[in-house]
PDB file of C-alpha atoms in Angstrom:
ATOM      1  CA  GLY V   1     -34.956  -8.553 287.600  1.00 42.00           C
ATOM      2  CA  GLN V   2     -36.774  -7.444 284.486  1.00 55.00           C
ATOM      3  CA  ASN V   3     -39.558  -9.994 283.971  1.00 83.00           C
ATOM      4  CA  ILE V   4     -41.615  -9.117 280.941  1.00 91.00           C
ATOM      5  CA  ASP V   5     -44.981 -10.668 280.177  1.00 94.00           C
ATOM      6  CA  GLN V   6     -46.991 -10.492 276.989  1.00 96.00           C
ATOM      7  CA  PRO V   7     -49.608 -12.853 275.532  1.00 97.00           C
ATOM      8  CA  THR V   8     -48.281 -15.675 273.403  1.00 95.00           C
ATOM      9  CA  GLU V   9     -50.805 -15.411 270.606  1.00 97.00           C
ATOM     10  CA  MET V  10     -53.686 -13.202 269.478  1.00 98.00           C
ATOM     11  CA  THR V  11     -56.041 -13.324 266.524  1.00 97.00           C
ATOM     12  CA  ALA V  12     -58.025 -10.506 264.946  1.00 97.00           C
ATOM     13  CA  THR V  13     -59.993  -9.679 261.832  1.00 97.00           C
ATOM     14  CA  GLU V  14     -58.857  -7.506 258.967  1.00 97.00           C
ATOM     15  CA  GLY V  15     -59.982  -3.919 259.505  1.00 97.00           C
ATOM     16  CA  ALA V  16     -60.371  -4.316 263.265  1.00 98.00           C
ATOM     17  CA  ILE V  17     -58.367  -2.857 266.163  1.00 98.00           C
ATOM     18  CA  VAL V  18     -56.138  -4.979 268.400  1.00 98.00           C
ATOM     19  CA  GLN V  19     -54.288  -4.138 271.612  1.00 98.00           C
ATOM     20  CA  ILE V  20     -51.205  -6.115 272.629  1.00 98.00           C
ATOM     21  CA  ASN V  21     -50.312  -5.730 276.294  1.00 98.00           C
ATOM     22  CA  CYS V  22     -46.924  -5.898 277.955  1.00 97.00           C
ATOM     23  CA  THR V  23     -46.189  -5.804 281.672  1.00 95.00           C
ATOM     24  CA  TYR V  24     -42.764  -5.593 283.228  1.00 91.00           C
ATOM     25  CA  GLN V  25     -41.191  -5.721 286.657  1.00 84.00           C
ATOM     26  CA  THR V  26     -37.963  -3.928 287.286  1.00 69.00           C
ATOM     27  CA  SER V  27     -36.073  -1.885 289.820  1.00 69.00           C
ATOM     28  CA  GLY V  28     -35.417   0.851 287.259  1.00 74.00           C
ATOM     29  CA  PHE V  29     -36.673   2.169 283.941  1.00 74.00           C
ATOM     30  CA  ASN V  30     -35.007   3.692 280.905  1.00 76.00           C
ATOM     31  CA  GLY V  31     -37.407   3.174 278.055  1.00 88.00           C
ATOM     32  CA  LEU V  32     -39.702   0.624 276.483  1.00 92.00           C
ATOM     33  CA  PHE V  33     -39.515  -0.514 272.866  1.00 94.00           C
ATOM     34  CA  TRP V  34     -41.841  -2.366 270.526  1.00 97.00           C
ATOM     35  CA  TYR V  35     -40.522  -4.324 267.559  1.00 97.00           C
ATOM     36  CA  GLN V  36     -42.287  -6.146 264.738  1.00 97.00           C
ATOM     37  CA  GLN V  37     -40.938  -9.398 263.366  1.00 96.00           C
ATOM     38  CA  HIS V  38     -42.369 -11.147 260.314  1.00 96.00           C
ATOM     39  CA  ALA V  39     -41.740 -14.862 260.017  1.00 92.00           C
ATOM     40  CA  GLY V  40     -38.188 -15.563 258.870  1.00 88.00           C
ATOM     41  CA  GLU V  41     -37.171 -11.917 259.045  1.00 91.00           C
ATOM     42  CA  ALA V  42     -35.293  -9.634 261.431  1.00 92.00           C
ATOM     43  CA  PRO V  43     -37.147  -7.622 264.089  1.00 95.00           C
ATOM     44  CA  THR V  44     -37.725  -4.015 263.068  1.00 95.00           C
ATOM     45  CA  PHE V  45     -38.200  -1.059 265.406  1.00 94.00           C
ATOM     46  CA  LEU V  46     -41.752   0.240 265.819  1.00 95.00           C
ATOM     47  CA  SER V  47     -41.863   2.579 268.802  1.00 94.00           C
ATOM     48  CA  TYR V  48     -40.145   3.898 271.913  1.00 92.00           C
ATOM     49  CA  ASN V  49     -41.776   5.231 275.097  1.00 93.00           C
ATOM     50  CA  VAL V  50     -39.934   6.769 278.002  1.00 90.00           C
ATOM     51  CA  LEU V  51     -42.668   9.065 279.357  1.00 92.00           C
ATOM     52  CA  ASP V  52     -46.203   8.139 280.370  1.00 94.00           C
ATOM     53  CA  GLY V  53     -48.874   8.472 277.742  1.00 96.00           C
ATOM     54  CA  LEU V  54     -49.721   7.568 274.200  1.00 96.00           C
ATOM     55  CA  GLU V  55     -47.386   7.907 271.210  1.00 94.00           C
ATOM     56  CA  GLU V  56     -49.145   7.709 267.856  1.00 93.00           C
ATOM     57  CA  LYS V  57     -47.538   6.783 264.566  1.00 90.00           C
ATOM     58  CA  GLY V  58     -50.052   6.287 261.818  1.00 94.00           C
ATOM     59  CA  ARG V  59     -51.996   3.055 262.373  1.00 96.00           C
ATOM     60  CA  PHE V  60     -49.758   2.068 265.291  1.00 97.00           C
ATOM     61  CA  SER V  61     -49.780   3.635 268.756  1.00 97.00           C
ATOM     62  CA  SER V  62     -47.906   2.727 271.910  1.00 97.00           C
ATOM     63  CA  PHE V  63     -48.898   3.548 275.468  1.00 97.00           C
ATOM     64  CA  LEU V  64     -46.864   3.545 278.658  1.00 96.00           C
ATOM     65  CA  SER V  65     -47.684   3.737 282.370  1.00 94.00           C
ATOM     66  CA  ARG V  66     -44.468   3.658 284.389  1.00 91.00           C
ATOM     67  CA  SER V  67     -46.242   3.494 287.744  1.00 90.00           C
ATOM     68  CA  LYS V  68     -48.092   0.358 286.641  1.00 91.00           C
ATOM     69  CA  GLY V  69     -45.208  -1.217 284.748  1.00 91.00           C
ATOM     70  CA  TYR V  70     -47.484  -1.514 281.757  1.00 94.00           C
ATOM     71  CA  SER V  71     -47.415  -0.799 278.052  1.00 96.00           C
ATOM     72  CA  TYR V  72     -49.578  -1.662 275.095  1.00 98.00           C
ATOM     73  CA  LEU V  73     -49.271  -1.547 271.340  1.00 98.00           C
ATOM     74  CA  LEU V  74     -52.458  -0.572 269.525  1.00 98.00           C
ATOM     75  CA  LEU V  75     -52.895  -1.523 265.887  1.00 98.00           C
ATOM     76  CA  LYS V  76     -55.794   0.064 264.000  1.00 97.00           C
ATOM     77  CA  GLU V  77     -57.353  -0.800 260.638  1.00 97.00           C
ATOM     78  CA  LEU V  78     -55.629  -4.154 260.657  1.00 98.00           C
ATOM     79  CA  GLN V  79     -54.217  -5.451 257.405  1.00 98.00           C
ATOM     80  CA  MET V  80     -53.183  -8.980 256.503  1.00 97.00           C
ATOM     81  CA  LYS V  81     -49.552  -7.834 256.387  1.00 97.00           C
ATOM     82  CA  ASP V  82     -49.770  -6.998 260.107  1.00 98.00           C
ATOM     83  CA  SER V  83     -49.646 -10.729 260.835  1.00 98.00           C
ATOM     84  CA  ALA V  84     -46.330 -10.960 262.658  1.00 98.00           C
ATOM     85  CA  SER V  85     -44.741 -11.361 266.046  1.00 97.00           C
ATOM     86  CA  TYR V  86     -44.641  -8.233 268.233  1.00 98.00           C
ATOM     87  CA  LEU V  87     -41.822  -7.967 270.736  1.00 97.00           C
ATOM     88  CA  CYS V  88     -41.869  -5.806 273.840  1.00 96.00           C
ATOM     89  CA  ALA V  89     -38.414  -4.837 275.126  1.00 93.00           C
ATOM     90  CA  HIS V  90     -37.593  -3.006 278.328  1.00 88.00           C
ATOM     91  CA  ARG V  91     -34.409  -1.133 279.140  1.00 82.00           C
ATOM     92  CA  GLY V  92     -33.404  -0.762 282.782  1.00 72.00           C
ATOM     93  CA  SER V  93     -31.906   2.209 284.562  1.00 64.00           C
ATOM     94  CA  GLY V  94     -28.505   2.768 286.177  1.00 55.00           C
ATOM     95  CA  GLY V  95     -26.765   3.433 282.896  1.00 52.00           C
ATOM     96  CA  SER V  96     -27.760   0.083 281.450  1.00 57.00           C
ATOM     97  CA  TYR V  97     -28.650   0.291 277.779  1.00 70.00           C
ATOM     98  CA  ILE V  98     -29.232  -3.398 277.281  1.00 80.00           C
ATOM     99  CA  PRO V  99     -32.861  -4.126 276.449  1.00 84.00           C
ATOM    100  CA  THR V 100     -34.521  -7.265 277.762  1.00 87.00           C
ATOM    101  CA  PHE V 101     -37.097  -8.814 275.454  1.00 92.00           C
ATOM    102  CA  GLY V 102     -40.397 -10.445 276.208  1.00 93.00           C
ATOM    103  CA  ARG V 103     -41.187 -13.719 274.449  1.00 94.00           C
ATOM    104  CA  GLY V 104     -43.235 -11.974 271.785  1.00 95.00           C
ATOM    105  CA  THR V 105     -46.889 -12.028 270.793  1.00 97.00           C
ATOM    106  CA  SER V 106     -47.803 -13.782 267.571  1.00 97.00           C
ATOM    107  CA  LEU V 107     -50.640 -11.848 265.894  1.00 98.00           C
ATOM    108  CA  ILE V 108     -52.707 -13.604 263.256  1.00 98.00           C
ATOM    109  CA  VAL V 109     -54.966 -11.414 261.124  1.00 98.00           C
ATOM    110  CA  HIS V 110     -57.863 -13.204 259.412  1.00 96.00           C
ATOM    111  CA  PRO V 111     -59.733 -11.943 256.332  1.00 95.00           C
TER     112      PRO V 111
ATOM    113  CA  ASP Q   1     -30.414   3.593 256.589  1.00 68.00           C
ATOM    114  CA  VAL Q   2     -28.575   1.279 258.962  1.00 65.00           C
ATOM    115  CA  LYS Q   3     -27.458  -1.988 257.510  1.00 91.00           C
ATOM    116  CA  VAL Q   4     -26.456  -4.949 259.626  1.00 95.00           C
ATOM    117  CA  THR Q   5     -25.175  -7.847 257.564  1.00 96.00           C
ATOM    118  CA  GLN Q   6     -24.732 -11.404 258.753  1.00 96.00           C
ATOM    119  CA  SER Q   7     -22.424 -13.475 256.594  1.00 90.00           C
ATOM    120  CA  SER Q   8     -24.602 -16.563 256.296  1.00 92.00           C
ATOM    121  CA  ARG Q   9     -28.363 -17.054 256.221  1.00 94.00           C
ATOM    122  CA  TYR Q  10     -28.196 -20.815 256.783  1.00 96.00           C
ATOM    123  CA  LEU Q  11     -25.435 -22.982 258.208  1.00 97.00           C
ATOM    124  CA  VAL Q  12     -25.237 -26.697 258.886  1.00 97.00           C
ATOM    125  CA  LYS Q  13     -22.377 -27.894 261.091  1.00 97.00           C
ATOM    126  CA  ARG Q  14     -21.426 -31.116 262.826  1.00 97.00           C
ATOM    127  CA  THR Q  15     -21.134 -31.617 266.564  1.00 98.00           C
ATOM    128  CA  GLY Q  16     -17.699 -30.602 267.790  1.00 97.00           C
ATOM    129  CA  GLU Q  17     -16.910 -28.245 264.917  1.00 97.00           C
ATOM    130  CA  LYS Q  18     -15.708 -24.702 265.560  1.00 97.00           C
ATOM    131  CA  VAL Q  19     -18.215 -22.260 264.099  1.00 97.00           C
ATOM    132  CA  PHE Q  20     -17.782 -18.583 263.267  1.00 97.00           C
ATOM    133  CA  LEU Q  21     -20.764 -16.287 262.773  1.00 98.00           C
ATOM    134  CA  GLU Q  22     -19.836 -12.913 261.341  1.00 97.00           C
ATOM    135  CA  CYS Q  23     -21.684  -9.625 261.596  1.00 97.00           C
ATOM    136  CA  VAL Q  24     -20.869  -6.252 260.048  1.00 97.00           C
ATOM    137  CA  GLN Q  25     -22.653  -2.908 260.513  1.00 96.00           C
ATOM    138  CA  ASP Q  26     -22.144   0.193 258.398  1.00 95.00           C
ATOM    139  CA  MET Q  27     -23.364   3.014 260.669  1.00 90.00           C
ATOM    140  CA  ASP Q  28     -20.442   3.445 263.035  1.00 92.00           C
ATOM    141  CA  HIS Q  29     -22.496   2.168 265.976  1.00 91.00           C
ATOM    142  CA  GLU Q  30     -20.678   1.712 269.265  1.00 90.00           C
ATOM    143  CA  ASN Q  31     -22.798  -1.153 270.562  1.00 90.00           C
ATOM    144  CA  MET Q  32     -23.141  -4.584 269.018  1.00 93.00           C
ATOM    145  CA  PHE Q  33     -25.058  -7.613 270.272  1.00 94.00           C
ATOM    146  CA  TRP Q  34     -25.540 -11.306 269.639  1.00 97.00           C
ATOM    147  CA  TYR Q  35     -28.892 -12.893 270.464  1.00 96.00           C
ATOM    148  CA  ARG Q  36     -30.319 -16.318 269.885  1.00 97.00           C
ATOM    149  CA  GLN Q  37     -34.003 -16.802 269.223  1.00 96.00           C
ATOM    150  CA  ASP Q  38     -35.830 -20.025 269.987  1.00 94.00           C
ATOM    151  CA  PRO Q  39     -39.572 -20.807 269.796  1.00 90.00           C
ATOM    152  CA  GLY Q  40     -41.292 -20.055 273.082  1.00 87.00           C
ATOM    153  CA  LEU Q  41     -38.169 -18.498 274.596  1.00 90.00           C
ATOM    154  CA  GLY Q  42     -37.903 -15.263 272.665  1.00 89.00           C
ATOM    155  CA  LEU Q  43     -34.676 -13.337 272.192  1.00 93.00           C
ATOM    156  CA  ARG Q  44     -31.909 -14.142 274.656  1.00 94.00           C
ATOM    157  CA  LEU Q  45     -28.697 -12.134 274.878  1.00 94.00           C
ATOM    158  CA  ILE Q  46     -25.475 -14.109 274.461  1.00 96.00           C
ATOM    159  CA  TYR Q  47     -22.802 -11.378 274.423  1.00 95.00           C
ATOM    160  CA  PHE Q  48     -22.552  -7.698 273.734  1.00 92.00           C
ATOM    161  CA  SER Q  49     -19.805  -5.174 273.069  1.00 93.00           C
ATOM    162  CA  TYR Q  50     -19.803  -1.427 273.678  1.00 89.00           C
ATOM    163  CA  ASP Q  51     -16.445  -0.704 272.063  1.00 89.00           C
ATOM    164  CA  VAL Q  52     -13.626  -2.256 270.095  1.00 93.00           C
ATOM    165  CA  LYS Q  53     -11.973  -5.104 272.004  1.00 91.00           C
ATOM    166  CA  MET Q  54     -14.584  -4.792 274.777  1.00 91.00           C
ATOM    167  CA  LYS Q  55     -17.072  -7.553 275.501  1.00 93.00           C
ATOM    168  CA  GLU Q  56     -19.586  -8.366 278.181  1.00 91.00           C
ATOM    169  CA  LYS Q  57     -21.467 -11.571 278.909  1.00 93.00           C
ATOM    170  CA  GLY Q  58     -25.183 -11.583 278.403  1.00 91.00           C
ATOM    171  CA  ASP Q  59     -27.707 -13.989 279.880  1.00 90.00           C
ATOM    172  CA  ILE Q  60     -26.536 -17.198 278.177  1.00 95.00           C
ATOM    173  CA  PRO Q  61     -22.796 -16.957 277.338  1.00 97.00           C
ATOM    174  CA  GLU Q  62     -21.905 -20.582 278.064  1.00 96.00           C
ATOM    175  CA  GLY Q  63     -20.458 -22.347 275.027  1.00 97.00           C
ATOM    176  CA  TYR Q  64     -19.860 -19.100 273.144  1.00 98.00           C
ATOM    177  CA  SER Q  65     -17.147 -16.493 272.778  1.00 97.00           C
ATOM    178  CA  VAL Q  66     -16.940 -13.258 270.789  1.00 98.00           C
ATOM    179  CA  SER Q  67     -14.407 -11.052 269.077  1.00 97.00           C
ATOM    180  CA  ARG Q  68     -14.512  -7.371 268.222  1.00 97.00           C
ATOM    181  CA  GLU Q  69     -11.252  -6.310 266.617  1.00 96.00           C
ATOM    182  CA  LYS Q  70     -12.834  -3.555 264.511  1.00 96.00           C
ATOM    183  CA  LYS Q  71     -15.742  -1.278 265.323  1.00 95.00           C
ATOM    184  CA  GLU Q  72     -17.893  -2.474 262.451  1.00 96.00           C
ATOM    185  CA  ARG Q  73     -17.428  -6.219 262.982  1.00 97.00           C
ATOM    186  CA  PHE Q  74     -18.616  -8.478 265.790  1.00 97.00           C
ATOM    187  CA  SER Q  75     -18.006 -12.219 265.557  1.00 97.00           C
ATOM    188  CA  LEU Q  76     -19.682 -15.002 267.518  1.00 98.00           C
ATOM    189  CA  ILE Q  77     -17.664 -18.187 267.999  1.00 98.00           C
ATOM    190  CA  LEU Q  78     -18.910 -21.606 268.989  1.00 98.00           C
ATOM    191  CA  GLU Q  79     -15.740 -23.347 270.140  1.00 95.00           C
ATOM    192  CA  SER Q  80     -17.234 -26.839 269.901  1.00 97.00           C
ATOM    193  CA  ALA Q  81     -20.727 -26.864 268.447  1.00 98.00           C
ATOM    194  CA  SER Q  82     -23.385 -28.943 270.155  1.00 98.00           C
ATOM    195  CA  THR Q  83     -26.898 -29.887 269.083  1.00 98.00           C
ATOM    196  CA  ASN Q  84     -28.438 -27.630 271.734  1.00 97.00           C
ATOM    197  CA  GLN Q  85     -26.890 -24.675 269.917  1.00 98.00           C
ATOM    198  CA  THR Q  86     -29.167 -25.246 266.941  1.00 98.00           C
ATOM    199  CA  SER Q  87     -31.008 -21.948 266.764  1.00 97.00           C
ATOM    200  CA  MET Q  88     -31.582 -18.669 264.956  1.00 97.00           C
ATOM    201  CA  TYR Q  89     -28.769 -16.226 265.736  1.00 98.00           C
ATOM    202  CA  LEU Q  90     -29.428 -12.510 265.422  1.00 97.00           C
ATOM    203  CA  CYS Q  91     -26.824  -9.781 265.431  1.00 97.00           C
ATOM    204  CA  ALA Q  92     -27.797  -6.199 266.276  1.00 95.00           C
ATOM    205  CA  SER Q  93     -26.160  -2.802 266.654  1.00 94.00           C
ATOM    206  CA  SER Q  94     -27.124   0.498 268.261  1.00 90.00           C
ATOM    207  CA  LEU Q  95     -25.749   3.911 269.088  1.00 85.00           C
ATOM    208  CA  SER Q  96     -24.030   4.534 272.393  1.00 74.00           C
ATOM    209  CA  GLY Q  97     -26.123   4.045 275.518  1.00 63.00           C
ATOM    210  CA  THR Q  98     -25.944   7.765 276.223  1.00 54.00           C
ATOM    211  CA  VAL Q  99     -28.480   8.245 273.454  1.00 52.00           C
ATOM    212  CA  GLY Q 100     -31.908   7.622 274.982  1.00 55.00           C
ATOM    213  CA  ASN Q 101     -33.860   6.539 271.975  1.00 69.00           C
ATOM    214  CA  SER Q 102     -31.325   4.196 270.456  1.00 82.00           C
ATOM    215  CA  PRO Q 103     -33.169   1.157 269.123  1.00 88.00           C
ATOM    216  CA  LEU Q 104     -31.470  -2.010 268.052  1.00 91.00           C
ATOM    217  CA  HIS Q 105     -30.967  -2.582 264.333  1.00 93.00           C
ATOM    218  CA  PHE Q 106     -30.958  -6.274 263.522  1.00 95.00           C
ATOM    219  CA  GLY Q 107     -29.373  -8.360 260.831  1.00 95.00           C
ATOM    220  CA  ASN Q 108     -31.467 -10.933 258.960  1.00 93.00           C
ATOM    221  CA  GLY Q 109     -30.266 -13.761 261.134  1.00 95.00           C
ATOM    222  CA  THR Q 110     -28.298 -16.970 260.683  1.00 97.00           C
ATOM    223  CA  ARG Q 111     -30.184 -20.214 261.113  1.00 96.00           C
ATOM    224  CA  LEU Q 112     -27.636 -22.675 262.467  1.00 98.00           C
ATOM    225  CA  THR Q 113     -28.286 -26.399 262.539  1.00 98.00           C
ATOM    226  CA  VAL Q 114     -25.855 -28.632 264.427  1.00 98.00           C
ATOM    227  CA  THR Q 115     -26.142 -32.326 263.579  1.00 97.00           C
TER     228      THR Q 115
END
């Protein structure tokens, strides 16, 4: 199976740094995605990790450890507009390209 | 920029009605997907298609069917709508699975209410 766990909700203060964790269990691995979804809108692609390590994209970074089945999304210099749901999605191996989504983490940024 | 368009943003239907949800993408993507999204349950895959006229069941196909007669269009059909199918339905497309970094591109969703 591809069980994916991430926290249901997190809160943080504007200007701070927040780390959203995602753990997964699977018999194979073919990439891990992070998506952002604002209330009432479609999810949009943020990042993709297939190798271990940190991928940085401006204020957002994503980390992967395949041996630990673990990823995190790091958001720096938080802004109010970062209040959204963050979805972790894992894609298995064996030619499967179908991602399985976690339940999402709702991030609330306070002034 | 990829555009995935869902025909309706909001729909209200009665129990027992046949419901069609339409989705069109403009980037010649091979793969198309239908998900439903419910509070506390996240995104769950209903059906997907990797080519014209091809379809595969996802995790929760019961009560649904799909049609893909043209590459750009993927339709979700509720043969006889029930109240437990009230949900947000999201269509997505992506490049072929042979492309490693091929994220899903989502439509804006259709919020379906069955009364």
